[in-house]
Amino acid sequence: MTFEIHDTIITFPPLVDCHVHFREPGLEDKADMQSECEAAYHGGICAACDMPNTKPPTQTIEALKDKIARASRFPDKCMLSFFFGATSLAHLAELETLWTDPTLADVKRHCCGLKLYLDNSTGNMKSSRAVTEKAFALCGRLQIPLVAHCEQAEVNDKAASERPYDGPASHSVRRPAESEVASIAEAVAMARQHRTPIHIAHLSTAGGLDLVRATRREDPTLAITCEVAPHHLLLTTEDYTCCGARVKVNPPVRPPRHHEALWEGILDGTVDCIGTDHAPHTLHDKANMENPPSGMPSIEVIVPLLLSVVAGRWPHPTAPRPAALVARQLAHGDLVRLLHTNPVRIFNLPVDGLRRPSFDLAQTWIVEEAQLHSKCKWSPYQGWTLQGKAVV
Ligand code: DOR
Ligand code: ZN
């Protein structure tokens, strides 16, 4: 499936956000499935893959069934699939049962794979080395998509011990680029050993991208894919000045040379998907001066942000357009590849029959957080002028 344009209206195949945190159950003060499905709908996103760091975390078949039942309340706004999480061998045993017991086929259909955190982030779901090894082996044996949050705890711990948290900008120093690169190298080694289908979540560094390229060259039969988040494409360490804790995220925003490289990776096909890592927190949580939580929302604006780039309108109000985008244009077909074809294939998503979203390419609009549908009612893209708006 591809896109169609009539006059100023473009219609896409069902667009997918393969990385979201809708916070239900347990964290409904930040967001819930109803509010975030509404935000997805108004952003033209038709299906989303929800992460397991809820309360309780999605680490048992029972917890997964509960999420499936909750999501079935809003069948028309956004189809949800769920990642399983694991921090113990018992959780991996549950995943194995889910994948192999034919009586659970209806539950498995809603599960898009396993998410592993290789260092702590919101929810403290860091997986130990022993569980990580076993998870790669299980997902290799059963060919379960394994999504890895790649940051290396030792590198982060050392950097954090050398620089106390003294404001949002210190976050990028305390979780440095080398940490992601080292962690991706380890994850790739385990995936190669166990033949695990591996997907690198929110890849944020030039070095990480080079490792994906090198792995594909050296081991062409390995199923290795990666995703980039909008904040790593559009924001950098320079944005701490305007936006402070709002742009604190894991992995952190990086110095501009990394986002230059990520745009190269988008245009040359190294990057498979754009996943928003839509991670709402309340502004009250973000106002914590000691150490505010990491994450920001973006599901309602991701497609308009990208349509603006396609239209030749670099949306950042002050930062220059990356060199890669001066040399080559992003095209509507790239959006189909990044938000439909690749995520549907990688996570085996049942999108047939979902609505096809339309956008008015002629509509320019200003992001006004009060008008957004996400429960947290703020956006790191507040005040940005975008071109292209979902027709709802
Ligand atoms: O910044 C982040 N926020 N990174 C994560 O890994 C988790 C997410 C969240 O759930 O808040
Ligand atoms: Zn995430």
PDB file of C-alpha atoms and ligand atoms in Angstrom, residues 19 21 23 53 115 117 121-122 149 202 248-251 277 279-281 294-296, ligand 1:
ATOM      1  CA  HIS A  19       6.864   2.897  20.515  1.00  0.00           C
ATOM      2  CA  HIS A  21       3.796   4.697  26.703  1.00  0.00           C
ATOM      3  CA  ARG A  23       0.517   4.630  31.078  1.00  0.00           C
ATOM      4  CA  ASN A  53       6.538  -0.124  32.075  1.00  0.00           C
ATOM      5  CA  LYS A 115      10.986  -5.138  25.391  1.00  0.00           C
ATOM      6  CA  TYR A 117      15.721  -2.312  29.217  1.00  0.00           C
ATOM      7  CA  SER A 121      14.629   4.226  32.882  1.00  0.00           C
ATOM      8  CA  THR A 122      11.076   5.156  33.967  1.00  0.00           C
ATOM      9  CA  HIS A 149      16.554   0.038  25.075  1.00  0.00           C
ATOM     10  CA  HIS A 202      15.114   5.134  19.917  1.00  0.00           C
ATOM     11  CA  LYS A 248      14.805  15.447  29.430  1.00  0.00           C
ATOM     12  CA  VAL A 249      14.476  11.959  27.991  1.00  0.00           C
ATOM     13  CA  ASN A 250      16.210   8.562  27.951  1.00  0.00           C
ATOM     14  CA  PRO A 251      18.346   8.214  25.935  1.00  0.00           C
ATOM     15  CA  ASP A 277       8.569   7.111  22.373  1.00  0.00           C
ATOM     16  CA  ALA A 279       6.011   9.242  27.123  1.00  0.00           C
ATOM     17  CA  PRO A 280       3.716  11.700  28.884  1.00  0.00           C
ATOM     18  CA  HIS A 281       4.506  13.004  32.360  1.00  0.00           C
ATOM     19  CA  SER A 294      12.451  11.480  31.553  1.00  0.00           C
ATOM     20  CA  GLY A 295      10.110  11.415  28.582  1.00  0.00           C
ATOM     21  CA  MET A 296       7.885  13.674  26.484  1.00  0.00           C
TER      22      MET A 296
HETATM   23  O1  DOR B   1      12.540   9.015  28.475  1.00  0.00           O
HETATM   24  C1  DOR B   1      12.000   7.925  28.618  1.00  0.00           C
HETATM   25  N1  DOR B   1      10.762   7.845  29.122  1.00  0.00           N
HETATM   26  N2  DOR B   1      12.666   6.823  28.297  1.00  0.00           N
HETATM   27  C2  DOR B   1      12.216   5.610  28.630  1.00  0.00           C
HETATM   28  O2  DOR B   1      12.918   4.654  28.418  1.00  0.00           O
HETATM   29  C3  DOR B   1      10.929   5.459  29.314  1.00  0.00           C
HETATM   30  C4  DOR B   1      10.059   6.618  29.098  1.00  0.00           C
HETATM   31  C5  DOR B   1       8.928   6.667  30.094  1.00  0.00           C
HETATM   32  O3  DOR B   1       8.242   5.656  30.248  1.00  0.00           O
HETATM   33  O4  DOR B   1       8.721   7.720  30.709  1.00  0.00           O
END
